[in-house]
Structures are given as C-alpha cells and as structure tokens.
Coordinates of N, CA and C in Angstrom, one line a residue:
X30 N -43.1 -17.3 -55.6 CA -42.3 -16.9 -56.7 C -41.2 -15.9 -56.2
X31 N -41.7 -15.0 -55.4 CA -40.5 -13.9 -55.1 C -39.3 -15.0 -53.8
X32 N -39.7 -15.7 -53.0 CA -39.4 -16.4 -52.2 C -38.0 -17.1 -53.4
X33 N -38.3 -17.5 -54.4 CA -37.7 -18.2 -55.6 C -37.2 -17.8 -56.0
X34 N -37.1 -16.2 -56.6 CA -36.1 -15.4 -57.1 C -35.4 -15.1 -55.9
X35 N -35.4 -15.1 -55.1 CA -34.5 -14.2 -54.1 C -33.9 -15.3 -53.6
X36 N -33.6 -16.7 -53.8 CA -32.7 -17.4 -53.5 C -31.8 -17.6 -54.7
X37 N -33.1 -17.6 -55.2 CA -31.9 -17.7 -56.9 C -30.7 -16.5 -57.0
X38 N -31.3 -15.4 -56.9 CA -30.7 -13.9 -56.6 C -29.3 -14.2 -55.7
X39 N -29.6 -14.8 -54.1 CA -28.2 -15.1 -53.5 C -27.7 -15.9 -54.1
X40 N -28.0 -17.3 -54.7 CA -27.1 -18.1 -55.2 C -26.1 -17.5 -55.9
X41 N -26.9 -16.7 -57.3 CA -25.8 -15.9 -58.2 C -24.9 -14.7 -57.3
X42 N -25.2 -14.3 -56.6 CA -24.2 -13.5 -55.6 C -23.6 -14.3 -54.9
X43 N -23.6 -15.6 -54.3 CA -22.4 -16.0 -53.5 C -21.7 -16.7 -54.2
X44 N -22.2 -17.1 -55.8 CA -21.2 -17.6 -56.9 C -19.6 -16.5 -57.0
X45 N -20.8 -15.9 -57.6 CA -19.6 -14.2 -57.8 C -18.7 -14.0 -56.5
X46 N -19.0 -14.0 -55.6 CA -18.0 -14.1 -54.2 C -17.0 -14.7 -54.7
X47 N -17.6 -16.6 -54.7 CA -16.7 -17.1 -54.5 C -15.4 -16.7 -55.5
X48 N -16.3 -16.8 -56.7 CA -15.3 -16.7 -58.2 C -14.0 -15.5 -57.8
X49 N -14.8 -14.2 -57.3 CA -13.8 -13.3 -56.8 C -12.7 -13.9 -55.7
X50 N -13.3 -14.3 -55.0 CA -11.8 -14.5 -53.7 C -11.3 -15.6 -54.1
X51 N -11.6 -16.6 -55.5 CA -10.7 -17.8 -55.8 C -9.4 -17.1 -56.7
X52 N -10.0 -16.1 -57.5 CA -9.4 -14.8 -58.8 C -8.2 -14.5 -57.9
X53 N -8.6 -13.7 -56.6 CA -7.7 -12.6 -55.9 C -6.8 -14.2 -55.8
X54 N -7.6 -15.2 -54.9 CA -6.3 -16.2 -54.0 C -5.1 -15.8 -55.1
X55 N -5.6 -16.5 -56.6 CA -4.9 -17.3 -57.6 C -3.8 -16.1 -58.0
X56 N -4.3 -15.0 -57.9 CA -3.0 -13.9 -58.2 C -2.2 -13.6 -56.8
X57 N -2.7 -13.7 -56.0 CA -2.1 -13.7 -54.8 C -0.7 -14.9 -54.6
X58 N -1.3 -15.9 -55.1 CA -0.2 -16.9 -54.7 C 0.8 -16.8 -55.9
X59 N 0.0 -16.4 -57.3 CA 1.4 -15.9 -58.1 C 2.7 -14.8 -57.9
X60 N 1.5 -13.7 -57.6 CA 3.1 -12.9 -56.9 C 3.6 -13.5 -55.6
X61 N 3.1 -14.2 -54.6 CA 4.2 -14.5 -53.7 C 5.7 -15.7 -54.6
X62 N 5.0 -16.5 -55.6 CA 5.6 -17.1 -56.0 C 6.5 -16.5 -56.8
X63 N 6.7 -15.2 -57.2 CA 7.2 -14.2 -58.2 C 8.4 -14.0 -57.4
X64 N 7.5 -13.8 -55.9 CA 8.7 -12.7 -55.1 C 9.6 -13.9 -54.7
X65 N 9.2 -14.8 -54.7 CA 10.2 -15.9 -53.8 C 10.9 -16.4 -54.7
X66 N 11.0 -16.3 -56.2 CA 11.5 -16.8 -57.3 C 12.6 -15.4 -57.4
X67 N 12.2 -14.2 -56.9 CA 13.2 -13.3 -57.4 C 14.3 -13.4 -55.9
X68 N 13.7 -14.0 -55.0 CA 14.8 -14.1 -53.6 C 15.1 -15.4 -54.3
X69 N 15.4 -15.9 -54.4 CA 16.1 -17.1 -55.1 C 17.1 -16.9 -55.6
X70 N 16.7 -16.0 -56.6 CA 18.2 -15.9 -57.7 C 19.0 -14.6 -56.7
X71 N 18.9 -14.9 -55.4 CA 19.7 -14.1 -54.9 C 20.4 -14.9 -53.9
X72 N 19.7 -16.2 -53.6 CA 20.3 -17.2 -52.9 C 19.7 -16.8 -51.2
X73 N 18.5 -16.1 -51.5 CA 17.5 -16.4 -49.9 C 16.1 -17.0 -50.2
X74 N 16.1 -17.6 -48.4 CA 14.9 -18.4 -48.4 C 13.7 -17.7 -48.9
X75 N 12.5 -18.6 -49.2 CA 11.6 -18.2 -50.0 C 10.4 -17.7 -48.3
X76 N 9.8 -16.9 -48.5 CA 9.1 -16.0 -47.6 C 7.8 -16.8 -47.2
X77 N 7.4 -16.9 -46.4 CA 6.0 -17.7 -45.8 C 5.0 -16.7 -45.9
X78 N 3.9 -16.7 -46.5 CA 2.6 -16.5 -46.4 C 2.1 -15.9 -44.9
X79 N 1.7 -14.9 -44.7 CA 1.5 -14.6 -43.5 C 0.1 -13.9 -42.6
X80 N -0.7 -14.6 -42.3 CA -2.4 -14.6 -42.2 C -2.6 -12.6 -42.0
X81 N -1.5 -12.2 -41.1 CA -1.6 -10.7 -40.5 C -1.2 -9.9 -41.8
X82 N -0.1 -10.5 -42.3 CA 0.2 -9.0 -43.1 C -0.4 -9.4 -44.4
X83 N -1.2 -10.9 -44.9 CA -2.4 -10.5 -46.2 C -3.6 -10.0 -45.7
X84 N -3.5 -9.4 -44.6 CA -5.1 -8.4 -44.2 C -4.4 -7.1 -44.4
X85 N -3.6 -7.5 -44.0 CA -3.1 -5.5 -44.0 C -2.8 -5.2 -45.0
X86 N -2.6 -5.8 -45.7 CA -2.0 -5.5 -47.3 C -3.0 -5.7 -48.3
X87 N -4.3 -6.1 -48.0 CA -6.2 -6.3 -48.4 C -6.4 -5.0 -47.9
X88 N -6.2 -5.1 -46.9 CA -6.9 -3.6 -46.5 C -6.2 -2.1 -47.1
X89 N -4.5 -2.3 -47.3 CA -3.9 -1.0 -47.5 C -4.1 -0.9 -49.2
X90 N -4.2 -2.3 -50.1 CA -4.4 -2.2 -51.4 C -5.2 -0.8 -52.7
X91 N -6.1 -0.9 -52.1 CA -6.9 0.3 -52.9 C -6.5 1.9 -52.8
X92 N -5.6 1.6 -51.8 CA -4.5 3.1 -51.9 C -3.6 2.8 -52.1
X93 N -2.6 3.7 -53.0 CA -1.7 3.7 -53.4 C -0.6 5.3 -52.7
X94 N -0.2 4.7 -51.5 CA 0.2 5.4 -51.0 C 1.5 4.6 -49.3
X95 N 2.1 4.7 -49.2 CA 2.7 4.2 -48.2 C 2.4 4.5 -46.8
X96 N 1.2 5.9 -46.5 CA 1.0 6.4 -45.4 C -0.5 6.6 -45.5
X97 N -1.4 5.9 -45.5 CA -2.8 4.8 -46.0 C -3.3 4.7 -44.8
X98 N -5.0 5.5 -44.7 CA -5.6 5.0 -43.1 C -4.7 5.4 -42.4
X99 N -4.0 6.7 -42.6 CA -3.7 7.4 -41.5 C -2.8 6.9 -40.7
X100 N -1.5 5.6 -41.2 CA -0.5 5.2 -40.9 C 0.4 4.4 -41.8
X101 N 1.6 4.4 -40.9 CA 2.5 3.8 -42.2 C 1.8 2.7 -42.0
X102 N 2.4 1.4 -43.1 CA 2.2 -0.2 -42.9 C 2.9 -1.0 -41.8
X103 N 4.3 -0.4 -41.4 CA 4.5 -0.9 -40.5 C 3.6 -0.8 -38.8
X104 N 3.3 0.5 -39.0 CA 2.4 0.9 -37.8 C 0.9 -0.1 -38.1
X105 N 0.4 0.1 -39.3 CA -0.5 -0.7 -39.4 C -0.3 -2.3 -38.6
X106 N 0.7 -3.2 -39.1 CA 0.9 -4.3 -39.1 C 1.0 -4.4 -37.8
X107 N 1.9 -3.4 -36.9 CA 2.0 -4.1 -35.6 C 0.5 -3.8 -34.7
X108 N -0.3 -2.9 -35.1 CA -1.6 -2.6 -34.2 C -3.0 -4.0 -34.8
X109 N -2.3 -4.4 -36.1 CA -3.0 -5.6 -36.1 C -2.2 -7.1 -35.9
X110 N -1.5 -7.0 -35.1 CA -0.5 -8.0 -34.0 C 0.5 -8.9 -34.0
X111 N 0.5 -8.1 -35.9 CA 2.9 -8.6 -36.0 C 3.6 -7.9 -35.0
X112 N 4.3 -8.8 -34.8 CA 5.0 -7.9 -33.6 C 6.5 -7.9 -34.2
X113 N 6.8 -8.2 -35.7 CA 8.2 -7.7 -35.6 C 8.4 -6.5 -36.5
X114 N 9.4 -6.2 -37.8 CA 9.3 -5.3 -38.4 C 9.3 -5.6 -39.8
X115 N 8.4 -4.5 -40.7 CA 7.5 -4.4 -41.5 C 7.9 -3.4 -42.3
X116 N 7.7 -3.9 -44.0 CA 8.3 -2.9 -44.9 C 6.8 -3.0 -46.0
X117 N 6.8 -2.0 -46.7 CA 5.9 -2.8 -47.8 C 6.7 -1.9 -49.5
X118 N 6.2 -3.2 -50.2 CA 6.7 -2.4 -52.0 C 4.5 -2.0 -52.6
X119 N 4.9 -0.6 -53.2 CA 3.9 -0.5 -54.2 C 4.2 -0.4 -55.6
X120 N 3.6 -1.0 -56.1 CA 3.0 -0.9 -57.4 C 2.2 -0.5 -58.7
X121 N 1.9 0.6 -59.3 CA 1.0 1.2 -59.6 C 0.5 0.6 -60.8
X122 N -0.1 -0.3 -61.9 CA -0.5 0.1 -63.7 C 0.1 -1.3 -64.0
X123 N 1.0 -2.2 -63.3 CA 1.2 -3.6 -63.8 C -0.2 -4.4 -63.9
X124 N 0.2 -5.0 -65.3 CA -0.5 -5.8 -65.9 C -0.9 -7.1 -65.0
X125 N -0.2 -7.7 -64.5 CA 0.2 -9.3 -63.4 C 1.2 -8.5 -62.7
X126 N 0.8 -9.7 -61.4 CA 1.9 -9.8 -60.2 C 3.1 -9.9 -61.0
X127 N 3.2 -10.8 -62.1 CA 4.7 -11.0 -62.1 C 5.6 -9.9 -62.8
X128 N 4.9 -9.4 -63.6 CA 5.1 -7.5 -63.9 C 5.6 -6.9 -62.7
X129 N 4.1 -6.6 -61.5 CA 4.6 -5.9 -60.8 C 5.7 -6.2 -60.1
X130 N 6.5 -7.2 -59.9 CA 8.0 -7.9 -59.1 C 8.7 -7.7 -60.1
X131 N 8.8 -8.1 -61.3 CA 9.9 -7.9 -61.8 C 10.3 -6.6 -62.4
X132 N 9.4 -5.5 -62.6 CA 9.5 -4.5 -63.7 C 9.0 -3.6 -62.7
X133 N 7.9 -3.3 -61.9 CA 7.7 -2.3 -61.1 C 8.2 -2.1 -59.4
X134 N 8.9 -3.0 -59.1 CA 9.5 -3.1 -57.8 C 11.3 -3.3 -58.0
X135 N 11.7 -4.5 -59.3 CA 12.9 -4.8 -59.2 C 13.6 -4.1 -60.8
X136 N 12.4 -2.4 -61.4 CA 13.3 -2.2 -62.6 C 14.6 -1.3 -62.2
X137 N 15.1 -0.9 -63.4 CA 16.3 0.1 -63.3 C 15.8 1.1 -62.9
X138 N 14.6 1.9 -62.8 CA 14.1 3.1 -62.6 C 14.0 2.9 -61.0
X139 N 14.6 2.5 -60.6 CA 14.0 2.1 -59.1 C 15.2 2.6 -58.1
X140 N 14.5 3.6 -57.3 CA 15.9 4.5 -56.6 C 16.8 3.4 -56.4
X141 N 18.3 3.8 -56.4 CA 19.5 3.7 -56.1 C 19.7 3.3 -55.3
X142 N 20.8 2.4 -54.3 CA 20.6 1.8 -53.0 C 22.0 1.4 -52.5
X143 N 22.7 1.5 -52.0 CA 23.3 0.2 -51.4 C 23.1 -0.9 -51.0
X144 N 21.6 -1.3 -51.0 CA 21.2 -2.8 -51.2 C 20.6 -3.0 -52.5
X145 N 21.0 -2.4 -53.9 CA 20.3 -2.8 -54.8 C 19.2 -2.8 -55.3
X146 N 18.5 -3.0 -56.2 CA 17.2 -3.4 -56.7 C 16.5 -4.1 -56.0
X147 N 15.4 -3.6 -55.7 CA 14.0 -4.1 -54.9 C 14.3 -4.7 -53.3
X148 N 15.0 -4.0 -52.8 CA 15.9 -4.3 -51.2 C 14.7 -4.4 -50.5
X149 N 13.1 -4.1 -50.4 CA 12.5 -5.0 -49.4 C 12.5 -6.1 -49.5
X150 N 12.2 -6.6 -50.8 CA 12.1 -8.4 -51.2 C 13.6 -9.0 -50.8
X151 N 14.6 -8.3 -50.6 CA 16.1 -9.2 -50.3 C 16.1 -8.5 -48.6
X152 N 15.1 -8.1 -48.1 CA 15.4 -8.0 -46.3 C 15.7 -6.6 -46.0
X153 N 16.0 -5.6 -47.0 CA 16.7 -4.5 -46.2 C 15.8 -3.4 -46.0
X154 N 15.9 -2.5 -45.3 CA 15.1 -1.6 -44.9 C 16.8 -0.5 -44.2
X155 N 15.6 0.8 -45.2 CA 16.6 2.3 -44.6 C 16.3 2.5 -43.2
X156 N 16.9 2.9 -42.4 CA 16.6 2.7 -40.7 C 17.7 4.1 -40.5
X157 N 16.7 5.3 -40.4 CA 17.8 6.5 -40.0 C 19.0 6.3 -41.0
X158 N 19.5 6.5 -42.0 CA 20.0 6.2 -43.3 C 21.2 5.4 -43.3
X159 N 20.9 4.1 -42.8 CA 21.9 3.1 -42.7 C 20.8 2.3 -42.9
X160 N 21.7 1.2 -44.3 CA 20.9 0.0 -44.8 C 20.9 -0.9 -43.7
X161 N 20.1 -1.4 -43.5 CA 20.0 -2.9 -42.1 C 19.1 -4.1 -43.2
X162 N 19.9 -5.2 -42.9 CA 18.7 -6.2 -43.3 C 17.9 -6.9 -42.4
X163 N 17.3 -7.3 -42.7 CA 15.9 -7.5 -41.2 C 15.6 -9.0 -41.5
X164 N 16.4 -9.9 -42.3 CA 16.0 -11.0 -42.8 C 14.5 -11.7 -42.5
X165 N 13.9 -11.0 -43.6 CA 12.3 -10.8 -43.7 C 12.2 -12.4 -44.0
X166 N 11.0 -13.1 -43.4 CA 11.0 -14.4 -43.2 C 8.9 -14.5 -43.7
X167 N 8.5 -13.6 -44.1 CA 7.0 -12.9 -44.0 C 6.6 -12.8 -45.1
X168 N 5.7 -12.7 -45.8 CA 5.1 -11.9 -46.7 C 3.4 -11.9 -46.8
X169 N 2.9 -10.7 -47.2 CA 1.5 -10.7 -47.1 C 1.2 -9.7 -48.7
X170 N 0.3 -10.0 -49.5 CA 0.1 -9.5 -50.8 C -1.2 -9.1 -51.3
X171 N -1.5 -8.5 -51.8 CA -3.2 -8.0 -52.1 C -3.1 -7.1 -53.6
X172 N -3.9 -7.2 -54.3 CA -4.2 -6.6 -55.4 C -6.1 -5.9 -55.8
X173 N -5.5 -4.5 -56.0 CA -6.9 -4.0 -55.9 C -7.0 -3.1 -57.5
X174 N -7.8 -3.7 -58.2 CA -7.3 -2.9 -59.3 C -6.3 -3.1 -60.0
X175 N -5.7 -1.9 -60.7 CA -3.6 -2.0 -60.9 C -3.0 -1.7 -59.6
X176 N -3.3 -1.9 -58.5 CA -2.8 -1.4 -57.6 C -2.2 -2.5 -56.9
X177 N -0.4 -2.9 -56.3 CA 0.0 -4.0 -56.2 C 0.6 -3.8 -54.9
X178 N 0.6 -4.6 -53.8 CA 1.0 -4.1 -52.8 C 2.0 -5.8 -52.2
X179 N 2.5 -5.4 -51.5 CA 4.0 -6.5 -50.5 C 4.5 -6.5 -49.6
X180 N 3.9 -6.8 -48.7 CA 4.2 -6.2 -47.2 C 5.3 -7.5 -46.5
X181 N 6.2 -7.0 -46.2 CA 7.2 -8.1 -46.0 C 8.0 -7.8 -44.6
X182 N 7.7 -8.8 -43.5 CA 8.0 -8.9 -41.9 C 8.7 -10.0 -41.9
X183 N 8.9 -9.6 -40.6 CA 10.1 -10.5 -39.6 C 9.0 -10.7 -38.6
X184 N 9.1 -12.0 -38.0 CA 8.3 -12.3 -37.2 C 9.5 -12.4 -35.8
X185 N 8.8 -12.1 -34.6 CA 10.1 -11.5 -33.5 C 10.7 -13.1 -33.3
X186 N 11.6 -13.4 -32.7 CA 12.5 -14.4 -32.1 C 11.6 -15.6 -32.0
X187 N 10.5 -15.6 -31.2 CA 9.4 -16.7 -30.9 C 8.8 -16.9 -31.6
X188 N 8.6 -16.2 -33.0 CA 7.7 -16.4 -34.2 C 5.8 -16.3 -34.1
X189 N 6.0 -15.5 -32.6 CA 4.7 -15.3 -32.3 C 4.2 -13.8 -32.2
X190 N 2.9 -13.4 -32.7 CA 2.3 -12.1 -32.5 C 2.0 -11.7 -31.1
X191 N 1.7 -10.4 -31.0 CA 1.5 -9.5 -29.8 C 1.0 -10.2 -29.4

C-alpha cells in the first residue's frame, strides 16, 4: 500500500511539473511573439529564441531588479557563454506578456530617448551616453509571478558562444 501511494504521489507531482513548464513554455512563446510583432511594425527582423539568454532570464526572473545575483544581465549572460552584447527590459504587475511589451516596456511613461519607446526591443543600448544599436538578433524571456523579464543579444560575428 505505501509502495502504491508513493507512486501515485510522484505521478501527481510530475503531472504538475509538466502542466507548469507547458504554462511557462506557452507564455513564453507569447511574449517573444509580442516582441517580434512590436519589431515588425518598425520594419526589423523578428528575434530568435535563444537557449543561453532563456536561462538567464529564468534565472534573473524572480527579481525585479537589473543588478540581480550580484550582476548586471549582461555580465550574467556572457559568464553563462553569450559572447556578444546583452540588454534586458523589466516589467513589474502586467497581467500577460502581451501587456508587459506593449504597455509596460513600449508605454508613454517610459524614459525619453533618442531611440524612442522600448529601444531594447528595436537594438539600442546607452553605451557611455551615446545611443548605439547593436542589431539584437536574440531574445531570451521568463516570467516569475508579475514579474516580466527580456533579455535581448547579439550573437558575435560567428554566431557562436564562448
């Protein structure tokens, strides 16, 4: 009998697993499709999926902070073996990914720029206070909570990690 329950016990636990990491996938692929739907109506390519920066951005998720585990995300990203350059957007209290892209990364409330509204998702990054665009070719996404994260790289010249 205990032999019985305690299989039965994992079965219902690796249900729940799975149901969770199908949940996360399924919002996961909505906001990348959010974000590549908002580079669109700007007339750039749509961003690839990217195995390194959806760990880092799983891992940086539950904090809401850009300087998380004791590094930025770009630091993060390259010591887990992107090797090119790395921005991320947060999000705090959105309902869906598609909230968080369009209303908490690309609203009016959203500092002022010379690249505009939500300039990591269109490539740019402040570099010593001159706008550069980095033509971000990357993206990696995680949701923990309301907490929405977008970590968006260039992969170097060879399109290969460290």
């Amino acid at each position: 009998m205990f032999r019985s329950l305690s299989v039965l016990i994992f079965g219902v636990i690796l249900v729940i697993c799975i149901a969770n990491d199908a949940a996360a996938s399924g919002v996961n692929e909505r906001m990348i499709a959010a974000i590549n739907r908002y580079r669109e109506s700007f007339g750039l390519p749509a961003l690839r999926e990217d195995p390194v920066l959806m760990q880092v951005a799983q891992a940086r998720a539950p904090y809401y902070d850009h300087h998380s585990l004791g590094q930025w995300s770009w630091e993060h990203c390259h010591r887990s073996g992107f090797a090119g350059p790395a921005s991320d957007n947060l999000c705090q209290g959105a309902a869906t990914p598609e909230e968080a892209v369009l209303d908490g990364w690309g609203g009016e409330d959203r500092e002022k720029n010379p690249a505009g509204h939500n300039y990591q998702m269109r490539g740019y990054m402040n570099i010593n206070g001159r706008w550069v665009d980095q033509h971000f070719d990357s993206v990696g996404v995680a949701v923990s909570g309301r907490n929405f994260i977008a970590i968006f790289g260039r992969r170097d010249a060879g399109g290969k990690y460290n």
